[in-house]
Amino acid sequence: MGGELVSSSIFLMCVIDLLRNVLYSIRPSACLGAALFATAAYQQVLDTEAIVIFFSVFSGSACCFIINDIHDREKDLLNGKERPIATGALGLKQARISAWFFGGVYLAMSFRLGAFHLLIFSITMFIFLVYPIVNNRYGLLSNLLVAVSVCLSFIYGAGQVLQHDKILWITILATFFLIIGREIMLDGLDSKGDQAVGKKSIYIKYGEKKTIWIVIGWYVLGSTPLMFLLIESYSFAISLTLIALLAALWIPLIVSISYRKINWMLFNIRTSHLFFALIIMILFIR
């Protein structure tokens, strides 16, 4: 009896440890963000289809992160990232099974939603499989692929609403440019590992000072559609949110560049979460 209890306890601990490592690997906050982008684009929160869209995009994002971590094991260690797959805490076999599981959920739910969503599923899965190869060689191209993937989550959620929703299109365009700027900063934080694998990221090619101006350029491109939306003034709530959105984008950048004791890349990556939360708010109240 005592032996059975010990065996059961060990088994339970192994399962908990496995789930913890899988959860760490999928970046729950990032998956949640992508799922909320899609749900906000759909706009109907309590609809059954909205729930399917939410879990579908969450699962697709989880699959993407695990695939990426499988390919980036050595680079993650060089960058000091103790991710479970890189350290071996989550074995390759377990990681691959997890990727298949989340990918299967994404496929099943896309099938449930229809042909349009299956098409987006196919495009995103192609990007997920190609990205790790591209990411270890080309900086800007990998940044573009991430931006496209994020924007596809909006499109996945919107479905047929997309074709006549101006606010949604403008939001997608702004997000596309701003994600590129954010990814360039993320590459800057991973420069040690990128140099080791021969990746030509913007930060490695041009250095920190020029990277600042390149990020500012992408921020300007991303802010321009939002300024257009602000001028249109669809409603007071949207206008107020847009002002907060632009402030959340530019104030951290200006402060972190001016006060050089701050790691401006890490600072802006962290503060960008507020920006994306406001994007979701705009889409829900539109």
C-alpha atoms as an extended CHARMM CRD file, in Angstrom:
* protein
*
       286  EXT
         1         1  MET       CA              0.0000000000        0.0000000000        0.0000000000  PROA      1               0.0000000000
         2         2  GLY       CA              2.7820000000        2.4030000000        0.9870000000  PROA      2               0.0000000000
         3         3  GLY       CA              4.7110000000        1.5400000000       -2.1710000000  PROA      3               0.0000000000
         4         4  GLU       CA              1.6880000000        2.2790000000       -4.3250000000  PROA      4               0.0000000000
         5         5  LEU       CA              1.2670000000        5.6930000000       -2.6710000000  PROA      5               0.0000000000
         6         6  VAL       CA              4.9330000000        6.5130000000       -3.2730000000  PROA      6               0.0000000000
         7         7  SER       CA              4.6510000000        5.4280000000       -6.9210000000  PROA      7               0.0000000000
         8         8  SER       CA              1.4920000000        7.4990000000       -7.3680000000  PROA      8               0.0000000000
         9         9  SER       CA              3.1710000000       10.5270000000       -5.7660000000  PROA      9               0.0000000000
        10        10  ILE       CA              6.2230000000       10.1880000000       -8.0150000000  PROA      10              0.0000000000
        11        11  PHE       CA              4.0020000000        9.8420000000      -11.0830000000  PROA      11              0.0000000000
        12        12  LEU       CA              1.9670000000       12.9040000000      -10.0800000000  PROA      12              0.0000000000
        13        13  MET       CA              5.1360000000       14.9310000000       -9.5230000000  PROA      13              0.0000000000
        14        14  CYS       CA              6.4350000000       13.9060000000      -12.9580000000  PROA      14              0.0000000000
        15        15  VAL       CA              3.1510000000       14.9590000000      -14.5960000000  PROA      15              0.0000000000
        16        16  ILE       CA              3.1650000000       18.3110000000      -12.7670000000  PROA      16              0.0000000000
        17        17  ASP       CA              6.7930000000       18.8770000000      -13.7530000000  PROA      17              0.0000000000
        18        18  LEU       CA              5.9910000000       18.0280000000      -17.3900000000  PROA      18              0.0000000000
        19        19  LEU       CA              3.0210000000       20.4060000000      -17.4560000000  PROA      19              0.0000000000
        20        20  ARG       CA              5.0800000000       23.1510000000      -15.8130000000  PROA      20              0.0000000000
        21        21  ASN       CA              7.8240000000       22.8250000000      -18.4380000000  PROA      21              0.0000000000
        22        22  VAL       CA              5.3250000000       22.7590000000      -21.3090000000  PROA      22              0.0000000000
        23        23  LEU       CA              3.5860000000       25.8250000000      -19.8720000000  PROA      23              0.0000000000
        24        24  TYR       CA              6.9040000000       27.6730000000      -19.5870000000  PROA      24              0.0000000000
        25        25  SER       CA              7.7990000000       26.7500000000      -23.1780000000  PROA      25              0.0000000000
        26        26  ILE       CA              4.5890000000       28.0390000000      -24.7560000000  PROA      26              0.0000000000
        27        27  ARG       CA              4.8720000000       31.5870000000      -23.2560000000  PROA      27              0.0000000000
        28        28  PRO       CA              1.2820000000       31.7180000000      -21.9210000000  PROA      28              0.0000000000
        29        29  SER       CA              1.1800000000       35.5400000000      -21.9010000000  PROA      29              0.0000000000
        30        30  ALA       CA              2.1510000000       35.7090000000      -25.5900000000  PROA      30              0.0000000000
        31        31  CYS       CA             -0.3580000000       32.9760000000      -26.5140000000  PROA      31              0.0000000000
        32        32  LEU       CA             -3.0190000000       34.8080000000      -24.5170000000  PROA      32              0.0000000000
        33        33  GLY       CA             -2.1870000000       38.0470000000      -26.3360000000  PROA      33              0.0000000000
        34        34  ALA       CA             -2.5220000000       36.4510000000      -29.7830000000  PROA      34              0.0000000000
        35        35  ALA       CA             -5.7760000000       34.7490000000      -28.7550000000  PROA      35              0.0000000000
        36        36  LEU       CA             -7.1630000000       38.0680000000      -27.4930000000  PROA      36              0.0000000000
        37        37  PHE       CA             -6.1430000000       39.7760000000      -30.7510000000  PROA      37              0.0000000000
        38        38  ALA       CA             -8.2160000000       37.2210000000      -32.6420000000  PROA      38              0.0000000000
        39        39  THR       CA            -11.1690000000       37.3890000000      -30.2440000000  PROA      39              0.0000000000
        40        40  ALA       CA            -11.1460000000       41.1940000000      -30.2550000000  PROA      40              0.0000000000
        41        41  ALA       CA            -11.1270000000       41.1620000000      -34.0600000000  PROA      41              0.0000000000
        42        42  TYR       CA            -14.1700000000       38.8690000000      -33.9570000000  PROA      42              0.0000000000
        43        43  GLN       CA            -15.6370000000       41.2080000000      -31.2930000000  PROA      43              0.0000000000
        44        44  GLN       CA            -18.3830000000       38.9520000000      -29.9170000000  PROA      44              0.0000000000
        45        45  VAL       CA            -16.9580000000       37.8200000000      -26.5570000000  PROA      45              0.0000000000
        46        46  LEU       CA            -19.6560000000       35.4170000000      -25.3380000000  PROA      46              0.0000000000
        47        47  ASP       CA            -20.3350000000       33.8040000000      -28.7030000000  PROA      47              0.0000000000
        48        48  THR       CA            -19.5190000000       30.0700000000      -29.0380000000  PROA      48              0.0000000000
        49        49  GLU       CA            -17.4690000000       30.8060000000      -32.1460000000  PROA      49              0.0000000000
        50        50  ALA       CA            -15.4370000000       33.3910000000      -30.2090000000  PROA      50              0.0000000000
        51        51  ILE       CA            -14.4900000000       30.7150000000      -27.6690000000  PROA      51              0.0000000000
        52        52  VAL       CA            -13.3880000000       28.3830000000      -30.4760000000  PROA      52              0.0000000000
        53        53  ILE       CA            -11.3600000000       31.1970000000      -32.0750000000  PROA      53              0.0000000000
        54        54  PHE       CA             -9.6990000000       32.0150000000      -28.7360000000  PROA      54              0.0000000000
        55        55  PHE       CA             -8.5540000000       28.4550000000      -28.0100000000  PROA      55              0.0000000000
        56        56  SER       CA             -7.6360000000       27.8210000000      -31.6260000000  PROA      56              0.0000000000
        57        57  VAL       CA             -5.2580000000       30.7890000000      -31.8230000000  PROA      57              0.0000000000
        58        58  PHE       CA             -3.9150000000       30.0680000000      -28.3340000000  PROA      58              0.0000000000
        59        59  SER       CA             -3.0930000000       26.5010000000      -29.3940000000  PROA      59              0.0000000000
        60        60  GLY       CA             -1.5640000000       27.6100000000      -32.6950000000  PROA      60              0.0000000000
        61        61  SER       CA              0.6770000000       30.0960000000      -30.8910000000  PROA      61              0.0000000000
        62        62  ALA       CA              1.7200000000       27.4270000000      -28.3760000000  PROA      62              0.0000000000
        63        63  CYS       CA              2.6450000000       25.0930000000      -31.2220000000  PROA      63              0.0000000000
        64        64  CYS       CA              4.7170000000       27.8580000000      -32.8210000000  PROA      64              0.0000000000
        65        65  PHE       CA              6.7310000000       28.5780000000      -29.6660000000  PROA      65              0.0000000000
        66        66  ILE       CA              7.5220000000       24.9170000000      -29.0410000000  PROA      66              0.0000000000
        67        67  ILE       CA              8.6700000000       24.3920000000      -32.6440000000  PROA      67              0.0000000000
        68        68  ASN       CA             10.8720000000       27.4670000000      -32.3510000000  PROA      68              0.0000000000
        69        69  ASP       CA             12.3840000000       26.3230000000      -29.0350000000  PROA      69              0.0000000000
        70        70  ILE       CA             13.1750000000       22.9010000000      -30.4960000000  PROA      70              0.0000000000
        71        71  HSD       CA             15.2310000000       24.5500000000      -33.2470000000  PROA      71              0.0000000000
        72        72  ASP       CA             16.7690000000       27.2420000000      -31.0020000000  PROA      72              0.0000000000
        73        73  ARG       CA             18.1520000000       24.9970000000      -28.2570000000  PROA      73              0.0000000000
        74        74  GLU       CA             21.8320000000       25.9290000000      -28.6520000000  PROA      74              0.0000000000
        75        75  LYS       CA             21.1600000000       29.6050000000      -29.3150000000  PROA      75              0.0000000000
        76        76  ASP       CA             18.9270000000       29.9220000000      -26.2550000000  PROA      76              0.0000000000
        77        77  LEU       CA             21.7210000000       28.6030000000      -24.0280000000  PROA      77              0.0000000000
        78        78  LEU       CA             24.1960000000       31.0540000000      -25.5500000000  PROA      78              0.0000000000
        79        79  ASN       CA             21.7630000000       33.8840000000      -24.8340000000  PROA      79              0.0000000000
        80        80  GLY       CA             21.4480000000       32.7500000000      -21.2120000000  PROA      80              0.0000000000
        81        81  LYS       CA             17.8490000000       31.6320000000      -21.6440000000  PROA      81              0.0000000000
        82        82  GLU       CA             17.2130000000       28.5670000000      -19.5190000000  PROA      82              0.0000000000
        83        83  ARG       CA             14.2200000000       27.3740000000      -21.4600000000  PROA      83              0.0000000000
        84        84  PRO       CA             13.0760000000       23.8200000000      -20.6370000000  PROA      84              0.0000000000
        85        85  ILE       CA             13.7930000000       22.4180000000      -24.1080000000  PROA      85              0.0000000000
        86        86  ALA       CA             17.2540000000       24.0250000000      -24.2430000000  PROA      86              0.0000000000
        87        87  THR       CA             18.2480000000       22.7590000000      -20.7920000000  PROA      87              0.0000000000
        88        88  GLY       CA             16.7450000000       19.3000000000      -21.3170000000  PROA      88              0.0000000000
        89        89  ALA       CA             14.1250000000       19.7370000000      -18.5890000000  PROA      89              0.0000000000
        90        90  LEU       CA             11.5960000000       19.0850000000      -21.3620000000  PROA      90              0.0000000000
        91        91  GLY       CA             12.8860000000       16.2570000000      -23.5550000000  PROA      91              0.0000000000
        92        92  LEU       CA             12.7960000000       16.5070000000      -27.3440000000  PROA      92              0.0000000000
        93        93  LYS       CA             10.2940000000       13.6550000000      -27.6130000000  PROA      93              0.0000000000
        94        94  GLN       CA              7.9820000000       15.3350000000      -25.0940000000  PROA      94              0.0000000000
        95        95  ALA       CA              8.4200000000       18.6840000000      -26.8640000000  PROA      95              0.0000000000
        96        96  ARG       CA              7.5300000000       17.1920000000      -30.2500000000  PROA      96              0.0000000000
        97        97  ILE       CA              4.4630000000       15.4390000000      -28.8080000000  PROA      97              0.0000000000
        98        98  SER       CA              3.3970000000       18.7580000000      -27.2380000000  PROA      98              0.0000000000
        99        99  ALA       CA              3.8460000000       20.5600000000      -30.5720000000  PROA      99              0.0000000000
       100       100  TRP       CA              1.7760000000       17.8970000000      -32.3360000000  PROA      100             0.0000000000
       101       101  PHE       CA             -0.9140000000       18.1700000000      -29.6560000000  PROA      101             0.0000000000
       102       102  PHE       CA             -1.2640000000       21.9520000000      -29.8930000000  PROA      102             0.0000000000
       103       103  GLY       CA             -1.0220000000       21.8340000000      -33.6810000000  PROA      103             0.0000000000
       104       104  GLY       CA             -3.7460000000       19.1820000000      -33.7290000000  PROA      104             0.0000000000
       105       105  VAL       CA             -6.0440000000       21.3300000000      -31.5840000000  PROA      105             0.0000000000
       106       106  TYR       CA             -5.3690000000       24.2750000000      -33.9090000000  PROA      106             0.0000000000
       107       107  LEU       CA             -6.2240000000       22.1280000000      -36.9510000000  PROA      107             0.0000000000
       108       108  ALA       CA             -9.3780000000       20.6260000000      -35.4130000000  PROA      108             0.0000000000
       109       109  MET       CA            -10.7560000000       23.9960000000      -34.3590000000  PROA      109             0.0000000000
       110       110  SER       CA             -9.8900000000       25.5850000000      -37.7110000000  PROA      110             0.0000000000
       111       111  PHE       CA            -11.7540000000       22.7390000000      -39.4060000000  PROA      111             0.0000000000
       112       112  ARG       CA            -14.6980000000       23.4400000000      -37.1050000000  PROA      112             0.0000000000
       113       113  LEU       CA            -14.6950000000       27.1300000000      -38.1230000000  PROA      113             0.0000000000
       114       114  GLY       CA            -14.5570000000       26.5280000000      -41.8760000000  PROA      114             0.0000000000
       115       115  ALA       CA            -12.5710000000       26.8900000000      -45.1090000000  PROA      115             0.0000000000
       116       116  PHE       CA            -11.3440000000       30.4460000000      -44.4780000000  PROA      116             0.0000000000
       117       117  HSD       CA             -9.8430000000       29.4900000000      -41.1330000000  PROA      117             0.0000000000
       118       118  LEU       CA             -8.2820000000       26.3460000000      -42.5850000000  PROA      118             0.0000000000
       119       119  LEU       CA             -6.5520000000       28.5660000000      -45.1390000000  PROA      119             0.0000000000
       120       120  ILE       CA             -5.1400000000       30.8100000000      -42.3980000000  PROA      120             0.0000000000
       121       121  PHE       CA             -4.1560000000       27.6660000000      -40.4720000000  PROA      121             0.0000000000
       122       122  SER       CA             -2.1950000000       26.4250000000      -43.4990000000  PROA      122             0.0000000000
       123       123  ILE       CA             -0.3960000000       29.7520000000      -43.9850000000  PROA      123             0.0000000000
       124       124  THR       CA              0.5170000000       30.1070000000      -40.3120000000  PROA      124             0.0000000000
       125       125  MET       CA              1.7210000000       26.5070000000      -39.9870000000  PROA      125             0.0000000000
       126       126  PHE       CA              3.9420000000       27.0330000000      -43.0310000000  PROA      126             0.0000000000
       127       127  ILE       CA              5.3940000000       30.1550000000      -41.3700000000  PROA      127             0.0000000000
       128       128  PHE       CA              5.8730000000       28.2800000000      -38.0670000000  PROA      128             0.0000000000
       129       129  LEU       CA              7.9060000000       25.5760000000      -39.8320000000  PROA      129             0.0000000000
       130       130  VAL       CA              9.9390000000       27.9600000000      -41.9960000000  PROA      130             0.0000000000
       131       131  TYR       CA             10.5990000000       30.5920000000      -39.3280000000  PROA      131             0.0000000000
       132       132  PRO       CA             13.2080000000       28.6920000000      -37.2470000000  PROA      132             0.0000000000
       133       133  ILE       CA             15.3430000000       28.1560000000      -40.3650000000  PROA      133             0.0000000000
       134       134  VAL       CA             15.0190000000       31.7670000000      -41.5130000000  PROA      134             0.0000000000
       135       135  ASN       CA             15.5060000000       33.0830000000      -37.9610000000  PROA      135             0.0000000000
       136       136  ASN       CA             18.9850000000       31.5940000000      -37.7170000000  PROA      136             0.0000000000
       137       137  ARG       CA             20.1590000000       33.3780000000      -40.8640000000  PROA      137             0.0000000000
       138       138  TYR       CA             18.2310000000       36.5160000000      -41.7600000000  PROA      138             0.0000000000
       139       139  GLY       CA             17.2520000000       39.2370000000      -39.2880000000  PROA      139             0.0000000000
       140       140  LEU       CA             14.7410000000       41.4520000000      -41.0500000000  PROA      140             0.0000000000
       141       141  LEU       CA             13.0780000000       38.5810000000      -42.9220000000  PROA      141             0.0000000000
       142       142  SER       CA             12.4710000000       36.7160000000      -39.6550000000  PROA      142             0.0000000000
       143       143  ASN       CA             11.0880000000       39.9450000000      -38.1430000000  PROA      143             0.0000000000
       144       144  LEU       CA              8.6840000000       40.2580000000      -41.0770000000  PROA      144             0.0000000000
       145       145  LEU       CA              7.5110000000       36.6590000000      -40.6490000000  PROA      145             0.0000000000
       146       146  VAL       CA              6.6740000000       37.2900000000      -36.9900000000  PROA      146             0.0000000000
       147       147  ALA       CA              4.7610000000       40.4520000000      -37.9250000000  PROA      147             0.0000000000
       148       148  VAL       CA              2.8010000000       38.5540000000      -40.5780000000  PROA      148             0.0000000000
       149       149  SER       CA              1.9760000000       35.7720000000      -38.0930000000  PROA      149             0.0000000000
       150       150  VAL       CA              0.6640000000       38.2500000000      -35.5230000000  PROA      150             0.0000000000
       151       151  CYS       CA             -1.4570000000       40.0310000000      -38.1280000000  PROA      151             0.0000000000
       152       152  LEU       CA             -2.8510000000       36.6920000000      -39.2910000000  PROA      152             0.0000000000
       153       153  SER       CA             -4.2650000000       36.1830000000      -35.7950000000  PROA      153             0.0000000000
       154       154  PHE       CA             -6.3870000000       39.3320000000      -36.3200000000  PROA      154             0.0000000000
       155       155  ILE       CA             -7.4740000000       38.0840000000      -39.7460000000  PROA      155             0.0000000000
       156       156  TYR       CA             -8.2450000000       34.6170000000      -38.3540000000  PROA      156             0.0000000000
       157       157  GLY       CA            -10.5560000000       36.1400000000      -35.7590000000  PROA      157             0.0000000000
       158       158  ALA       CA            -12.2140000000       38.6750000000      -38.0310000000  PROA      158             0.0000000000
       159       159  GLY       CA            -13.1990000000       36.2420000000      -40.7830000000  PROA      159             0.0000000000
       160       160  GLN       CA            -15.6870000000       37.7660000000      -43.1860000000  PROA      160             0.0000000000
       161       161  VAL       CA            -15.9680000000       40.9780000000      -41.1120000000  PROA      161             0.0000000000
       162       162  LEU       CA            -12.4830000000       41.9240000000      -42.2740000000  PROA      162             0.0000000000
       163       163  GLN       CA            -13.4670000000       43.1290000000      -45.7400000000  PROA      163             0.0000000000
       164       164  HSD       CA            -15.5480000000       46.1060000000      -44.5760000000  PROA      164             0.0000000000
       165       165  ASP       CA            -13.9750000000       47.0200000000      -41.2260000000  PROA      165             0.0000000000
       166       166  LYS       CA            -11.7300000000       50.0670000000      -41.6600000000  PROA      166             0.0000000000
       167       167  ILE       CA            -10.6910000000       50.2840000000      -38.0000000000  PROA      167             0.0000000000
       168       168  LEU       CA             -9.5720000000       46.6610000000      -38.0600000000  PROA      168             0.0000000000
       169       169  TRP       CA             -7.4950000000       47.1280000000      -41.2290000000  PROA      169             0.0000000000
       170       170  ILE       CA             -5.7940000000       50.2390000000      -39.8270000000  PROA      170             0.0000000000
       171       171  THR       CA             -5.0850000000       48.4400000000      -36.5460000000  PROA      171             0.0000000000
       172       172  ILE       CA             -3.5810000000       45.4760000000      -38.3910000000  PROA      172             0.0000000000
       173       173  LEU       CA             -1.3610000000       47.7810000000      -40.4680000000  PROA      173             0.0000000000
       174       174  ALA       CA             -0.1350000000       49.6520000000      -37.3810000000  PROA      174             0.0000000000
       175       175  THR       CA              0.5260000000       46.4030000000      -35.5230000000  PROA      175             0.0000000000
       176       176  PHE       CA              2.4900000000       44.9910000000      -38.4590000000  PROA      176             0.0000000000
       177       177  PHE       CA              5.0060000000       47.8640000000      -38.4360000000  PROA      177             0.0000000000
       178       178  LEU       CA              5.2770000000       48.0140000000      -34.6500000000  PROA      178             0.0000000000
       179       179  ILE       CA              5.8510000000       44.2600000000      -34.2940000000  PROA      179             0.0000000000
       180       180  ILE       CA              8.8290000000       44.5890000000      -36.6580000000  PROA      180             0.0000000000
       181       181  GLY       CA             10.3200000000       47.3030000000      -34.4390000000  PROA      181             0.0000000000
       182       182  ARG       CA              9.7260000000       45.1320000000      -31.3690000000  PROA      182             0.0000000000
       183       183  GLU       CA             11.3220000000       42.0820000000      -32.9990000000  PROA      183             0.0000000000
       184       184  ILE       CA             14.4090000000       44.1210000000      -33.9360000000  PROA      184             0.0000000000
       185       185  MET       CA             14.8070000000       44.9740000000      -30.2480000000  PROA      185             0.0000000000
       186       186  LEU       CA             14.3610000000       41.3310000000      -29.2570000000  PROA      186             0.0000000000
       187       187  ASP       CA             17.1330000000       40.4310000000      -31.7160000000  PROA      187             0.0000000000
       188       188  GLY       CA             19.3120000000       43.0360000000      -30.0370000000  PROA      188             0.0000000000
       189       189  LEU       CA             18.8670000000       41.2670000000      -26.7120000000  PROA      189             0.0000000000
       190       190  ASP       CA             19.7840000000       37.9420000000      -28.3440000000  PROA      190             0.0000000000
       191       191  SER       CA             22.8260000000       39.2310000000      -30.2330000000  PROA      191             0.0000000000
       192       192  LYS       CA             25.3180000000       36.8720000000      -28.5550000000  PROA      192             0.0000000000
       193       193  GLY       CA             23.5260000000       33.7450000000      -29.7040000000  PROA      193             0.0000000000
       194       194  ASP       CA             22.7160000000       35.2730000000      -33.1010000000  PROA      194             0.0000000000
       195       195  GLN       CA             26.3790000000       36.0390000000      -33.7580000000  PROA      195             0.0000000000
       196       196  ALA       CA             27.3080000000       32.4580000000      -32.8560000000  PROA      196             0.0000000000
       197       197  VAL       CA             24.9230000000       30.9990000000      -35.4590000000  PROA      197             0.0000000000
       198       198  GLY       CA             25.7620000000       33.6420000000      -38.0830000000  PROA      198             0.0000000000
       199       199  LYS       CA             22.4300000000       35.4630000000      -38.0780000000  PROA      199             0.0000000000
       200       200  LYS       CA             22.5320000000       38.8920000000      -39.7220000000  PROA      200             0.0000000000
       201       201  SER       CA             20.1540000000       40.7750000000      -37.4520000000  PROA      201             0.0000000000
       202       202  ILE       CA             19.6450000000       44.5290000000      -37.7310000000  PROA      202             0.0000000000
       203       203  TYR       CA             21.4340000000       45.0480000000      -34.4150000000  PROA      203             0.0000000000
       204       204  ILE       CA             24.4660000000       42.9780000000      -35.4720000000  PROA      204             0.0000000000
       205       205  LYS       CA             24.7090000000       44.5870000000      -38.9210000000  PROA      205             0.0000000000
       206       206  TYR       CA             24.2700000000       48.2210000000      -37.9330000000  PROA      206             0.0000000000
       207       207  GLY       CA             25.1080000000       48.5210000000      -34.2320000000  PROA      207             0.0000000000
       208       208  GLU       CA             23.1000000000       50.0170000000      -31.4030000000  PROA      208             0.0000000000
       209       209  LYS       CA             22.9510000000       53.6920000000      -32.4670000000  PROA      209             0.0000000000
       210       210  LYS       CA             21.6580000000       52.9630000000      -35.9540000000  PROA      210             0.0000000000
       211       211  THR       CA             19.2810000000       50.3420000000      -34.5500000000  PROA      211             0.0000000000
       212       212  ILE       CA             17.6530000000       53.0450000000      -32.4110000000  PROA      212             0.0000000000
       213       213  TRP       CA             16.8840000000       55.0860000000      -35.5230000000  PROA      213             0.0000000000
       214       214  ILE       CA             15.6600000000       52.0250000000      -37.4090000000  PROA      214             0.0000000000
       215       215  VAL       CA             13.2690000000       51.1770000000      -34.5480000000  PROA      215             0.0000000000
       216       216  ILE       CA             12.0870000000       54.7970000000      -34.4860000000  PROA      216             0.0000000000
       217       217  GLY       CA             11.4140000000       54.5210000000      -38.2350000000  PROA      217             0.0000000000
       218       218  TRP       CA              9.2080000000       51.4670000000      -37.7490000000  PROA      218             0.0000000000
       219       219  TYR       CA              7.4500000000       53.1990000000      -34.8610000000  PROA      219             0.0000000000
       220       220  VAL       CA              6.7040000000       56.1790000000      -37.1100000000  PROA      220             0.0000000000
       221       221  LEU       CA              5.2800000000       53.8380000000      -39.7690000000  PROA      221             0.0000000000
       222       222  GLY       CA              3.1510000000       52.1480000000      -37.1210000000  PROA      222             0.0000000000
       223       223  SER       CA              1.9700000000       55.4060000000      -35.5650000000  PROA      223             0.0000000000
       224       224  THR       CA              0.8890000000       56.9840000000      -38.8700000000  PROA      224             0.0000000000
       225       225  PRO       CA             -2.2000000000       54.7650000000      -39.3900000000  PROA      225             0.0000000000
       226       226  LEU       CA             -3.1560000000       55.3170000000      -35.7400000000  PROA      226             0.0000000000
       227       227  MET       CA             -2.8870000000       59.0920000000      -36.2100000000  PROA      227             0.0000000000
       228       228  PHE       CA             -5.1810000000       58.7710000000      -39.2260000000  PROA      228             0.0000000000
       229       229  LEU       CA             -7.6360000000       56.8410000000      -37.0950000000  PROA      229             0.0000000000
       230       230  LEU       CA             -7.4280000000       59.5250000000      -34.3950000000  PROA      230             0.0000000000
       231       231  ILE       CA             -8.1610000000       62.2900000000      -36.9270000000  PROA      231             0.0000000000
       232       232  GLU       CA            -11.1870000000       60.3280000000      -38.1620000000  PROA      232             0.0000000000
       233       233  SER       CA            -12.4730000000       60.3850000000      -34.5310000000  PROA      233             0.0000000000
       234       234  TYR       CA            -14.9730000000       57.5270000000      -34.7230000000  PROA      234             0.0000000000
       235       235  SER       CA            -15.9720000000       58.0080000000      -31.0870000000  PROA      235             0.0000000000
       236       236  PHE       CA            -14.7100000000       59.6780000000      -27.9340000000  PROA      236             0.0000000000
       237       237  ALA       CA            -13.7830000000       56.3020000000      -26.3900000000  PROA      237             0.0000000000
       238       238  ILE       CA            -11.7170000000       55.2770000000      -29.4140000000  PROA      238             0.0000000000
       239       239  SER       CA            -10.0510000000       58.7010000000      -29.6440000000  PROA      239             0.0000000000
       240       240  LEU       CA             -9.1100000000       58.5870000000      -25.9470000000  PROA      240             0.0000000000
       241       241  THR       CA             -7.7520000000       55.0520000000      -26.2880000000  PROA      241             0.0000000000
       242       242  LEU       CA             -5.7260000000       56.0510000000      -29.3480000000  PROA      242             0.0000000000
       243       243  ILE       CA             -4.1110000000       58.9440000000      -27.4590000000  PROA      243             0.0000000000
       244       244  ALA       CA             -3.2100000000       56.5480000000      -24.6310000000  PROA      244             0.0000000000
       245       245  LEU       CA             -1.9640000000       54.0640000000      -27.2520000000  PROA      245             0.0000000000
       246       246  LEU       CA              0.4360000000       56.5340000000      -28.8510000000  PROA      246             0.0000000000
       247       247  ALA       CA              1.6040000000       57.7220000000      -25.4210000000  PROA      247             0.0000000000
       248       248  ALA       CA              2.2590000000       54.1100000000      -24.3480000000  PROA      248             0.0000000000
       249       249  LEU       CA              4.3530000000       53.6520000000      -27.4780000000  PROA      249             0.0000000000
       250       250  TRP       CA              6.4330000000       56.8200000000      -27.5960000000  PROA      250             0.0000000000
       251       251  ILE       CA              6.9300000000       57.8930000000      -23.9670000000  PROA      251             0.0000000000
       252       252  PRO       CA              8.8160000000       54.7030000000      -22.9660000000  PROA      252             0.0000000000
       253       253  LEU       CA             10.9760000000       54.9310000000      -26.0940000000  PROA      253             0.0000000000
       254       254  ILE       CA             11.9120000000       58.5850000000      -25.5370000000  PROA      254             0.0000000000
       255       255  VAL       CA             12.5380000000       58.0880000000      -21.8040000000  PROA      255             0.0000000000
       256       256  SER       CA             14.6540000000       54.9450000000      -22.2670000000  PROA      256             0.0000000000
       257       257  ILE       CA             16.7720000000       56.4510000000      -25.0520000000  PROA      257             0.0000000000
       258       258  SER       CA             17.3230000000       59.6660000000      -23.0830000000  PROA      258             0.0000000000
       259       259  TYR       CA             18.1810000000       57.9160000000      -19.8290000000  PROA      259             0.0000000000
       260       260  ARG       CA             20.9420000000       55.5830000000      -20.9950000000  PROA      260             0.0000000000
       261       261  LYS       CA             21.2300000000       53.6460000000      -17.7250000000  PROA      261             0.0000000000
       262       262  ILE       CA             18.0400000000       51.8960000000      -18.8110000000  PROA      262             0.0000000000
       263       263  ASN       CA             18.3080000000       48.9820000000      -21.2360000000  PROA      263             0.0000000000
       264       264  TRP       CA             16.1150000000       50.6690000000      -23.8380000000  PROA      264             0.0000000000
       265       265  MET       CA             15.3870000000       47.4850000000      -25.7890000000  PROA      265             0.0000000000
       266       266  LEU       CA             14.2480000000       45.4430000000      -22.7940000000  PROA      266             0.0000000000
       267       267  PHE       CA             12.3630000000       48.4420000000      -21.3660000000  PROA      267             0.0000000000
       268       268  ASN       CA             10.3510000000       48.9740000000      -24.5610000000  PROA      268             0.0000000000
       269       269  ILE       CA              9.6490000000       45.2810000000      -25.0390000000  PROA      269             0.0000000000
       270       270  ARG       CA              8.1330000000       45.1770000000      -21.5570000000  PROA      270             0.0000000000
       271       271  THR       CA              6.1270000000       48.3830000000      -21.9090000000  PROA      271             0.0000000000
       272       272  SER       CA              4.7920000000       47.2290000000      -25.2950000000  PROA      272             0.0000000000
       273       273  HSD       CA              2.3980000000       44.9390000000      -23.3980000000  PROA      273             0.0000000000
       274       274  LEU       CA              0.3790000000       48.0070000000      -22.4270000000  PROA      274             0.0000000000
       275       275  PHE       CA              0.3180000000       49.1040000000      -26.0670000000  PROA      275             0.0000000000
       276       276  PHE       CA             -1.0650000000       45.7370000000      -27.1830000000  PROA      276             0.0000000000
       277       277  ALA       CA             -3.6470000000       45.7610000000      -24.3780000000  PROA      277             0.0000000000
       278       278  LEU       CA             -4.9080000000       49.0940000000      -25.7210000000  PROA      278             0.0000000000
       279       279  ILE       CA             -5.0080000000       47.6810000000      -29.2650000000  PROA      279             0.0000000000
       280       280  ILE       CA             -7.2820000000       44.9190000000      -27.9610000000  PROA      280             0.0000000000
       281       281  MET       CA             -9.4470000000       47.5410000000      -26.2260000000  PROA      281             0.0000000000
       282       282  ILE       CA             -9.8750000000       49.5230000000      -29.4420000000  PROA      282             0.0000000000
       283       283  LEU       CA            -10.9970000000       46.4440000000      -31.3210000000  PROA      283             0.0000000000
       284       284  PHE       CA            -13.5240000000       45.4760000000      -28.6530000000  PROA      284             0.0000000000
       285       285  ILE       CA            -15.1030000000       48.9610000000      -28.4700000000  PROA      285             0.0000000000
       286       286  ARG       CA            -15.0510000000       49.7260000000      -32.2030000000  PROA      286             0.0000000000
